[in-house]
Amino acid sequence: MKAEIAILGHLRRRNLQQLLLVYDYMPNGSLDCYLHTQGHSTTILCWAQRFRIIKGIASSLFYLHEDWEQVVIHRDIKTINVFLDSEMNARLGDFGLARSHAHGADAHTTHVAGTWGYIAPELARLGKATKATDVLAFGVLMMEVACARWPIWVNSADGEPLALANWVLAAWRRGSITAAIDPRLECWMTIQDEMHEQHAMSCPTTAITNLSRGR
């Protein structure tokens, strides 16, 4: 099957049967539509749903990085590439930039690929994608899910671009991390959800703190 996909995927001839790649239909669209005001959905995801989505993506990443026969580096983890099925379960998609290599070997990437805001500093500097660069992108995605803000946006005060990671880190240093949470969630909050909130926000902020120390 691998050989068939590799060969037929590149061949174009009238007398050859064409390969069609069909993905599962995701009736609830992509995750970004539920987080940002310009999205088409008016549904507000509660904390339990957001936490389950994050866990689903984490499970997908573990499979790609550790549990398959080769290491798969996705290289473009972002909310636009996370799709939701009929039960609002997360499905990681769009493997157009993905690369694979044997366990214990290094990925052979030399150019920057991905989406700004999710790209790790070492990837921007060296062009080398690793499991760690995927994990950093996942950390940014977690903050986006919790805060409902794009990874980079224009600061209305001075017109300068502002990175979500820096904004969340500043809130954490001020001791006001909960002020960074999506304000639409106030009516959904429960004691259990608050526990999920603290857990979800502590992971990416710890990672960003380590990054600021020159990880």
XYZ file of N, CA and C in Angstrom:
645
model
N 0.830 -1.207 0.000
C 0.000 0.000 0.000
C 0.869 1.264 0.000
N 1.968 1.247 0.791
C 2.859 2.404 0.824
C 3.428 2.689 -0.560
N 3.879 1.608 -1.238
C 4.452 1.771 -2.577
C 3.409 2.301 -3.547
N 2.183 1.809 -3.419
C 1.108 2.247 -4.309
C 0.851 3.738 -4.145
N 0.793 4.201 -2.892
C 0.562 5.620 -2.639
C 1.736 6.454 -3.141
N 2.959 5.986 -2.855
C 4.152 6.733 -3.250
C 4.267 6.864 -4.761
N 3.926 5.790 -5.492
C 4.081 5.802 -6.950
C 2.894 6.470 -7.634
N 1.687 5.996 -7.347
C 0.506 6.533 -8.025
C 0.244 7.990 -7.662
N 0.705 8.393 -6.478
C 0.505 9.775 -6.071
C 1.227 10.769 -6.958
N 2.219 10.302 -7.728
C 2.993 11.197 -8.586
C 2.725 10.991 -10.078
N 2.020 9.924 -10.425
C 1.800 9.614 -11.841
C 0.532 10.270 -12.370
N 0.605 10.807 -13.570
C -0.543 11.435 -14.216
C -0.603 10.951 -15.666
N -1.573 10.101 -15.959
C -1.715 9.583 -17.323
C -3.158 9.148 -17.521
N -3.713 9.423 -18.692
C -5.120 9.132 -18.949
C -5.442 7.658 -18.772
N -4.537 6.765 -19.149
C -4.814 5.333 -19.099
C -4.425 4.680 -17.774
N -4.031 5.492 -16.807
C -3.716 4.963 -15.480
C -4.837 5.306 -14.508
N -5.178 4.352 -13.669
C -6.185 4.623 -12.646
C -5.614 5.610 -11.633
N -6.378 6.645 -11.330
C -5.897 7.690 -10.441
C -6.135 7.327 -8.974
N -5.199 7.750 -8.149
C -5.316 7.542 -6.707
C -6.116 8.689 -6.102
N -7.156 8.360 -5.349
C -7.951 9.359 -4.645
C -7.745 9.171 -3.147
N -7.346 10.237 -2.469
C -7.160 10.200 -1.024
C -8.356 10.886 -0.384
N -9.114 10.147 0.418
C -10.353 10.665 1.004
C -10.229 10.671 2.526
N -10.449 11.825 3.134
C -10.420 11.943 4.589
C -11.823 11.771 5.165
N -11.880 11.457 6.464
C -13.164 11.416 7.163
C -13.837 12.785 7.065
N -15.156 12.763 6.945
C -15.914 14.011 6.957
C -16.016 14.503 8.398
N -15.649 15.756 8.613
C -15.696 16.354 9.944
C -16.828 17.381 9.981
N -18.009 16.974 10.448
C -19.187 17.839 10.362
C -19.095 19.124 11.180
N -18.225 19.150 12.190
C -18.136 20.345 13.033
C -16.978 21.267 12.668
N -16.367 21.008 11.521
C -15.367 21.941 11.015
C -14.075 21.960 11.804
N -13.367 23.076 11.719
C -12.063 23.194 12.368
C -12.170 23.949 13.693
N -11.217 23.689 14.562
C -11.248 24.214 15.928
C -11.212 25.734 15.976
N -10.482 26.358 15.073
C -10.343 27.817 15.120
C -11.680 28.543 15.044
N -12.655 27.953 14.349
C -13.966 28.597 14.189
C -14.712 28.742 15.512
N -14.344 27.943 16.515
C -15.018 27.990 17.815
C -14.292 28.888 18.811
N -13.127 29.391 18.423
C -12.319 30.175 19.351
C -12.278 31.652 19.014
N -12.456 31.997 17.755
C -12.250 33.376 17.322
C -13.542 33.969 16.779
N -13.735 35.250 17.039
C -15.007 35.900 16.733
C -15.338 35.914 15.256
N -14.310 35.857 14.400
C -14.579 35.861 12.965
C -14.940 34.475 12.445
N -14.944 33.463 13.342
C -15.338 32.119 12.940
C -16.828 32.052 12.664
N -17.253 31.005 11.974
C -18.659 30.890 11.590
C -19.527 30.341 12.718
N -18.925 29.704 13.709
C -19.703 29.069 14.760
C -20.006 30.044 15.897
N -21.219 29.956 16.443
C -21.594 30.744 17.618
C -21.566 29.880 18.874
N -21.176 28.623 18.732
C -21.099 27.711 19.865
C -19.884 28.041 20.725
N -20.090 28.118 22.040
C -18.992 28.333 22.967
C -18.596 26.990 23.557
N -17.350 26.610 23.369
C -16.867 25.348 23.921
C -16.648 25.503 25.419
N -17.241 24.613 26.216
C -17.033 24.655 27.658
C -15.646 24.103 27.981
N -15.234 24.234 29.246
C -13.894 23.781 29.620
C -13.718 22.287 29.410
N -14.751 21.518 29.734
C -14.638 20.065 29.565
C -14.374 19.710 28.103
N -15.060 20.396 27.188
C -14.851 20.141 25.760
C -13.444 20.553 25.329
N -13.002 21.709 25.787
C -11.670 22.188 25.413
C -10.588 21.259 25.956
N -10.786 20.815 27.190
C -9.801 19.923 27.799
C -9.744 18.599 27.048
N -10.908 18.090 26.638
C -10.942 16.833 25.884
C -10.275 16.998 24.517
N -10.486 18.140 23.894
C -9.850 18.415 22.604
C -8.332 18.441 22.757
N -7.845 19.115 23.797
C -6.402 19.174 24.050
C -5.838 17.777 24.280
N -6.548 16.970 25.073
C -6.075 15.602 25.324
C -6.051 14.784 24.041
N -7.036 14.999 23.176
C -7.075 14.273 21.906
C -5.890 14.609 21.018
N -5.536 15.892 20.961
C -4.387 16.302 20.152
C -3.096 15.755 20.754
N -3.006 15.783 22.090
C -1.822 15.237 22.763
C -1.658 13.754 22.448
N -2.774 13.030 22.437
C -2.735 11.605 22.106
C -2.256 11.391 20.671
N -2.720 12.240 19.760
C -2.287 12.147 18.359
C -0.789 12.388 18.234
N -0.292 13.389 18.957
C 1.132 13.704 18.900
C 1.980 12.571 19.463
N 1.512 11.971 20.558
C 2.262 10.851 21.133
C 2.356 9.703 20.128
N 1.261 9.445 19.446
C 1.267 8.384 18.440
C 2.260 8.699 17.320
N 2.232 9.931 16.829
C 3.121 10.319 15.732
C 4.591 10.272 16.147
N 4.874 10.731 17.355
C 6.262 10.848 17.805
C 6.839 9.555 18.372
N 6.008 8.755 19.047
C 6.551 7.633 19.815
C 5.972 6.268 19.470
N 4.739 6.226 19.010
C 4.023 4.950 18.974
C 3.904 4.331 17.587
N 4.312 5.043 16.536
C 4.263 4.473 15.193
C 5.627 3.893 14.861
N 5.737 3.191 13.747
C 6.992 2.530 13.375
C 8.099 3.518 13.045
N 7.719 4.733 12.647
C 8.676 5.812 12.436
C 8.231 7.043 13.211
N 9.144 7.972 13.392
C 8.795 9.255 13.995
C 8.209 10.150 12.907
N 7.033 10.694 13.159
C 6.412 11.630 12.218
C 6.408 13.014 12.858
N 7.056 13.964 12.218
C 7.041 15.358 12.654
C 5.988 16.084 11.824
N 4.958 16.596 12.476
C 3.839 17.202 11.754
C 4.241 18.523 11.093
N 4.911 19.385 11.844
C 5.471 20.660 11.369
C 4.456 21.779 11.136
N 3.178 21.533 11.352
C 2.208 22.618 11.165
C 1.014 22.439 12.101
N 1.311 22.247 13.375
C 0.248 22.087 14.366
C -0.350 23.452 14.674
N -1.642 23.595 14.445
C -2.365 24.835 14.713
C -3.854 24.523 14.738
N -4.648 25.439 15.275
C -6.080 25.171 15.439
C -6.794 24.999 14.107
N -6.297 25.635 13.057
C -6.920 25.488 11.740
C -6.790 24.055 11.236
N -5.765 23.339 11.702
C -5.526 21.959 11.273
C -6.075 20.923 12.248
N -6.864 21.365 13.208
C -7.548 20.441 14.121
C -9.023 20.429 13.751
N -9.534 19.255 13.432
C -10.920 19.121 12.989
C -11.740 18.388 14.042
N -13.040 18.677 14.070
C -13.930 18.140 15.098
C -14.990 17.253 14.470
N -15.104 16.031 14.991
C -16.089 15.096 14.450
C -17.476 15.379 15.025
N -18.419 14.493 14.795
C -19.807 14.720 15.212
C -19.964 14.784 16.724
N -19.003 14.226 17.470
C -19.051 14.246 18.935
C -18.039 15.225 19.521
N -17.541 16.130 18.683
C -16.585 17.160 19.083
C -15.253 16.586 19.562
N -14.896 15.418 19.032
C -13.573 14.858 19.290
C -12.583 15.456 18.299
N -11.373 15.726 18.770
C -10.362 16.365 17.922
C -9.684 15.363 17.005
N -9.471 15.767 15.758
C -8.717 14.976 14.779
C -7.650 15.885 14.165
N -6.400 15.533 14.339
C -5.311 16.312 13.755
C -5.182 15.990 12.270
N -5.185 17.011 11.433
C -5.137 16.803 9.989
C -4.060 17.631 9.313
N -4.113 17.668 7.982
C -3.195 18.411 7.123
C -1.743 18.005 7.361
N -1.345 16.914 6.709
C 0.019 16.405 6.831
C 0.882 16.804 5.631
N 0.512 17.909 4.992
C 1.241 18.336 3.804
C 2.689 18.697 4.059
N 3.014 19.135 5.278
C 4.391 19.503 5.614
C 5.098 18.442 6.443
N 4.402 17.359 6.761
C 4.953 16.343 7.666
C 6.162 15.636 7.065
N 7.068 15.221 7.945
C 8.239 14.443 7.569
C 8.383 13.282 8.546
N 8.911 12.163 8.058
C 9.108 11.000 8.922
C 10.567 10.558 8.883
N 10.991 9.915 9.960
C 12.344 9.358 10.017
C 12.363 8.236 11.043
N 13.391 7.439 11.005
C 13.501 6.298 11.909
C 13.700 6.777 13.347
N 13.202 5.986 14.298
C 13.436 6.294 15.703
C 14.936 6.288 15.982
N 15.406 7.297 16.692
C 16.830 7.397 16.992
C 17.622 8.176 15.970
N 17.005 8.479 14.835
C 17.672 9.265 13.787
C 17.204 10.715 13.862
N 17.834 11.569 13.085
C 17.458 12.976 13.028
C 16.621 13.248 11.787
N 15.715 14.198 11.917
C 14.909 14.599 10.763
C 15.777 15.373 9.777
N 15.560 15.131 8.496
C 16.341 15.807 7.463
C 15.554 17.007 6.939
N 15.488 18.048 7.743
C 14.835 19.287 7.314
C 15.831 20.426 7.468
N 15.885 21.279 6.474
C 16.853 22.378 6.488
C 16.208 23.734 6.229
N 14.899 23.752 6.022
C 14.239 25.034 5.792
C 13.051 25.180 6.738
N 12.693 26.418 6.998
C 11.607 26.712 7.929
C 10.272 26.392 7.275
N 9.444 25.623 7.980
C 8.094 25.312 7.506
C 7.153 25.398 8.693
N 5.939 25.827 8.430
C 4.967 25.954 9.504
C 4.268 27.293 9.427
N 3.690 27.716 10.533
C 2.932 28.961 10.592
C 3.507 29.838 11.692
N 3.821 31.092 11.361
C 4.393 31.998 12.358
C 3.454 32.138 13.547
N 4.045 32.158 14.712
C 3.282 32.168 15.956
C 3.334 30.817 16.628
N 3.458 29.767 15.805
C 3.580 28.402 16.321
C 5.003 27.858 16.140
N 5.859 28.604 15.463
C 7.193 28.114 15.116
C 8.166 28.350 16.270
N 8.876 27.310 16.670
C 9.861 27.393 17.745
C 11.056 28.241 17.307
N 11.698 28.958 18.244
C 12.848 29.802 17.885
C 13.961 29.037 17.182
N 14.252 27.814 17.660
C 15.344 27.058 17.033
C 14.989 26.605 15.623
N 13.685 26.405 15.363
C 13.264 26.056 14.008
C 13.428 27.253 13.080
N 13.057 28.438 13.568
C 13.217 29.654 12.766
C 14.688 29.950 12.504
N 15.541 29.586 13.460
C 16.963 29.888 13.343
C 17.717 28.874 12.489
N 17.405 27.591 12.686
C 18.181 26.523 12.047
C 17.433 25.776 10.946
N 16.105 25.898 10.937
C 15.316 25.178 9.938
C 15.171 23.701 10.237
N 15.530 23.274 11.449
C 15.492 21.857 11.799
C 14.253 21.550 12.633
N 13.349 20.753 12.070
C 12.128 20.359 12.774
C 12.396 19.109 13.602
N 11.906 19.103 14.835
C 12.072 17.968 15.738
C 10.768 17.720 16.478
N 10.756 16.677 17.292
C 9.593 16.438 18.138
C 9.362 17.632 19.063
N 10.452 18.230 19.534
C 10.341 19.369 20.443
C 9.677 20.571 19.776
N 9.935 20.804 18.491
C 9.304 21.938 17.810
C 7.806 21.694 17.628
N 7.419 20.440 17.424
C 5.992 20.095 17.400
C 5.354 20.352 18.759
N 6.058 19.965 19.822
C 5.518 20.118 21.173
C 5.358 21.590 21.527
N 6.307 22.430 21.113
C 6.158 23.855 21.383
C 4.939 24.421 20.661
N 4.742 24.016 19.411
C 3.551 24.457 18.673
C 2.283 24.011 19.387
N 2.309 22.809 19.953
C 1.169 22.303 20.712
C 0.940 23.148 21.965
N 2.016 23.601 22.611
C 1.873 24.478 23.767
C 1.202 25.788 23.411
N 1.572 26.361 22.266
C 0.919 27.586 21.791
C -0.553 27.310 21.507
N -0.830 26.160 20.892
C -2.218 25.782 20.603
C -3.026 25.673 21.890
N -2.441 25.103 22.952
C -3.153 25.000 24.228
C -3.521 26.374 24.764
N -2.588 27.321 24.676
C -2.890 28.677 25.129
C -3.983 29.306 24.276
N -3.956 29.050 22.985
C -4.991 29.576 22.094
C -6.360 29.020 22.461
N -6.413 27.738 22.795
C -7.676 27.111 23.200
C -8.182 27.726 24.501
N -7.280 27.998 25.437
C -7.678 28.548 26.732
C -8.046 30.026 26.656
N -7.332 30.776 25.822
C -7.499 32.232 25.792
C -8.368 32.734 24.645
N -8.570 31.899 23.620
C -9.321 32.294 22.423
C -8.692 33.524 21.766
N -7.372 33.506 21.664
C -6.630 34.557 20.963
C -5.683 33.903 19.968
N -5.469 34.576 18.833
C -4.532 34.065 17.845
C -3.116 34.090 18.413
N -2.214 33.254 17.915
C -0.835 33.239 18.409
C -0.116 34.574 18.250
N -0.487 35.341 17.227
C 0.057 36.687 17.031
C -1.090 37.602 16.605
N -1.192 38.745 17.227
C -2.201 39.721 16.816
C -1.614 41.124 16.977
N -2.288 42.102 16.406
C -1.816 43.486 16.461
C -2.345 44.142 17.726
N -1.446 44.685 18.516
C -1.809 45.378 19.747
C -2.516 46.686 19.396
N -3.741 46.835 19.877
C -4.524 48.025 19.538
C -3.919 49.296 20.123
N -3.106 49.163 21.182
C -2.537 50.343 21.835
C -1.453 51.010 20.996
N -0.553 50.205 20.427
C 0.560 50.794 19.676
C 0.688 50.277 18.250
N -0.209 49.380 17.842
C -0.171 48.859 16.482
C 0.927 47.860 16.222
N 1.628 47.437 17.284
C 2.718 46.479 17.144
C 2.195 45.048 17.306
N 2.834 44.080 16.615
C 2.414 42.686 16.790
C 2.724 42.193 18.197
N 1.825 41.402 18.739
C 1.971 40.871 20.092
C 1.817 39.360 20.043
N 2.761 38.649 20.639
C 2.722 37.186 20.651
C 1.923 36.692 21.847
N 1.054 35.736 21.610
C 0.230 35.167 22.674
C 1.099 34.621 23.803
N 2.190 33.942 23.456
C 3.061 33.359 24.481
C 3.595 34.434 25.420
N 4.021 35.570 24.880
C 4.536 36.662 25.710
C 3.433 37.292 26.545
N 2.257 37.410 25.964
C 1.112 38.005 26.662
C 0.697 37.144 27.849
N 0.626 35.830 27.647
C 0.266 34.909 28.728
C 1.352 34.893 29.798
N 2.611 34.894 29.381
C 3.719 34.892 30.335
C 3.690 36.144 31.202
N 3.387 37.292 30.603
C 3.301 38.540 31.367
C 2.172 38.472 32.389
N 1.028 37.901 31.990
C -0.094 37.748 32.920
C 0.272 36.816 34.067
N 0.990 35.759 33.753
C 1.411 34.798 34.776
C 2.372 35.440 35.765
N 3.303 36.252 35.274
C 4.261 36.931 36.151
C 3.580 37.952 37.048
N 2.475 38.541 36.563
C 1.717 39.496 37.379
C 0.842 38.795 38.409
N 0.739 37.476 38.303
C -0.135 36.730 39.203
C -1.592 36.803 38.801
N -1.853 37.124 37.535
C -3.241 37.259 37.063
C -3.485 36.364 35.853
N -3.025 35.112 35.942
C -3.128 34.210 34.800
C -4.574 33.962 34.393
N -5.502 33.949 35.366
C -6.903 33.677 35.015
C -7.518 34.813 34.202
N -6.922 36.002 34.260
C -7.432 37.119 33.463
C -7.179 36.906 31.979
N -6.280 35.979 31.649
C -5.981 35.695 30.246
C -6.968 34.714 29.626
N -7.798 34.090 30.473
C -8.736 33.080 29.987
C -9.838 33.709 29.144
N -10.320 32.972 28.168
C -11.436 33.403 27.326
C -12.581 33.896 28.213
N -12.930 35.190 28.177
C -13.967 35.732 29.065
C -15.351 35.148 28.816
N -15.567 34.555 27.660
C -16.872 33.961 27.362
C -17.147 32.732 28.213
N -16.126 32.242 28.911
C -16.275 31.006 29.676
C -16.780 31.226 31.088
N -16.956 32.460 31.522
C -17.352 32.717 32.901
C -18.646 31.996 33.278
N -19.600 31.974 32.373
C -20.886 31.351 32.681
C -20.812 29.832 32.676
N -19.699 29.275 32.190
C -19.559 27.821 32.117
C -18.741 27.261 33.278
N -18.106 28.152 34.076
C -17.116 27.699 35.031
C -17.733 26.863 36.155
N -17.071 25.779 36.491
C -17.422 24.945 37.645
C -16.131 24.650 38.387
N -16.240 24.053 39.553
C -15.036 23.719 40.326
C -14.135 22.792 39.539
N -14.724 21.774 38.894
C -13.923 20.840 38.116
C -13.279 21.543 36.929
N -14.026 22.444 36.295
C -13.481 23.179 35.160
C -12.307 24.053 35.586
N -12.399 24.666 36.795
C -11.315 25.499 37.286
C -10.045 24.681 37.472
N -10.205 23.431 37.909
C -9.047 22.550 38.039
C -8.434 22.289 36.671
N -9.286 22.056 35.676
C -8.799 21.860 34.314
C -8.087 23.118 33.823
N -8.643 24.275 34.168
C -8.067 25.551 33.740
C -6.654 25.716 34.269
N -6.484 25.502 35.569
C -5.164 25.678 36.160
C -4.158 24.710 35.548
N -4.603 23.467 35.300
C -3.713 22.463 34.719
C -3.356 22.826 33.284
N -4.364 23.228 32.505
C -4.143 23.536 31.091
C -3.228 24.738 30.920
N -3.362 25.737 31.793
C -2.560 26.944 31.657
C -1.159 26.784 32.232
N -0.988 25.902 33.231
C 0.326 25.759 33.852
C 1.325 25.102 32.912
N 0.858 24.177 32.046
C 1.776 23.465 31.141
C 2.441 24.401 30.142
N 1.664 25.151 29.336
C 2.318 26.020 28.357
C 3.099 27.157 28.978
N 2.631 27.721 30.132
C 3.369 28.824 30.734
C 4.703 28.351 31.274
N 4.747 27.133 31.809
C 6.020 26.571 32.265
C 6.975 26.404 31.095
N 6.442 25.910 29.972
C 7.274 25.721 28.779
C 7.809 27.052 28.270
N 6.950 28.075 28.253
C 7.377 29.383 27.757
C 8.386 30.014 28.707
N 8.219 29.786 30.029
C 9.187 30.298 30.997
C 10.555 29.691 30.751
N 10.591 28.388 30.528
C 11.856 27.720 30.225
C 12.464 28.259 28.936
N 11.573 28.558 27.970
C 12.038 29.087 26.691
C 12.685 30.451 26.886
N 12.076 31.285 27.765
C 12.605 32.625 27.983
C 13.957 32.595 28.688
N 14.250 31.470 29.348
C 15.546 31.325 30.006
C 16.600 30.774 29.057
N 16.186 30.546 27.787
C 17.128 30.044 26.794
C 17.255 28.556 26.848
N 16.133 27.866 26.643
C 16.058 26.412 26.844
C 17.049 25.654 25.989
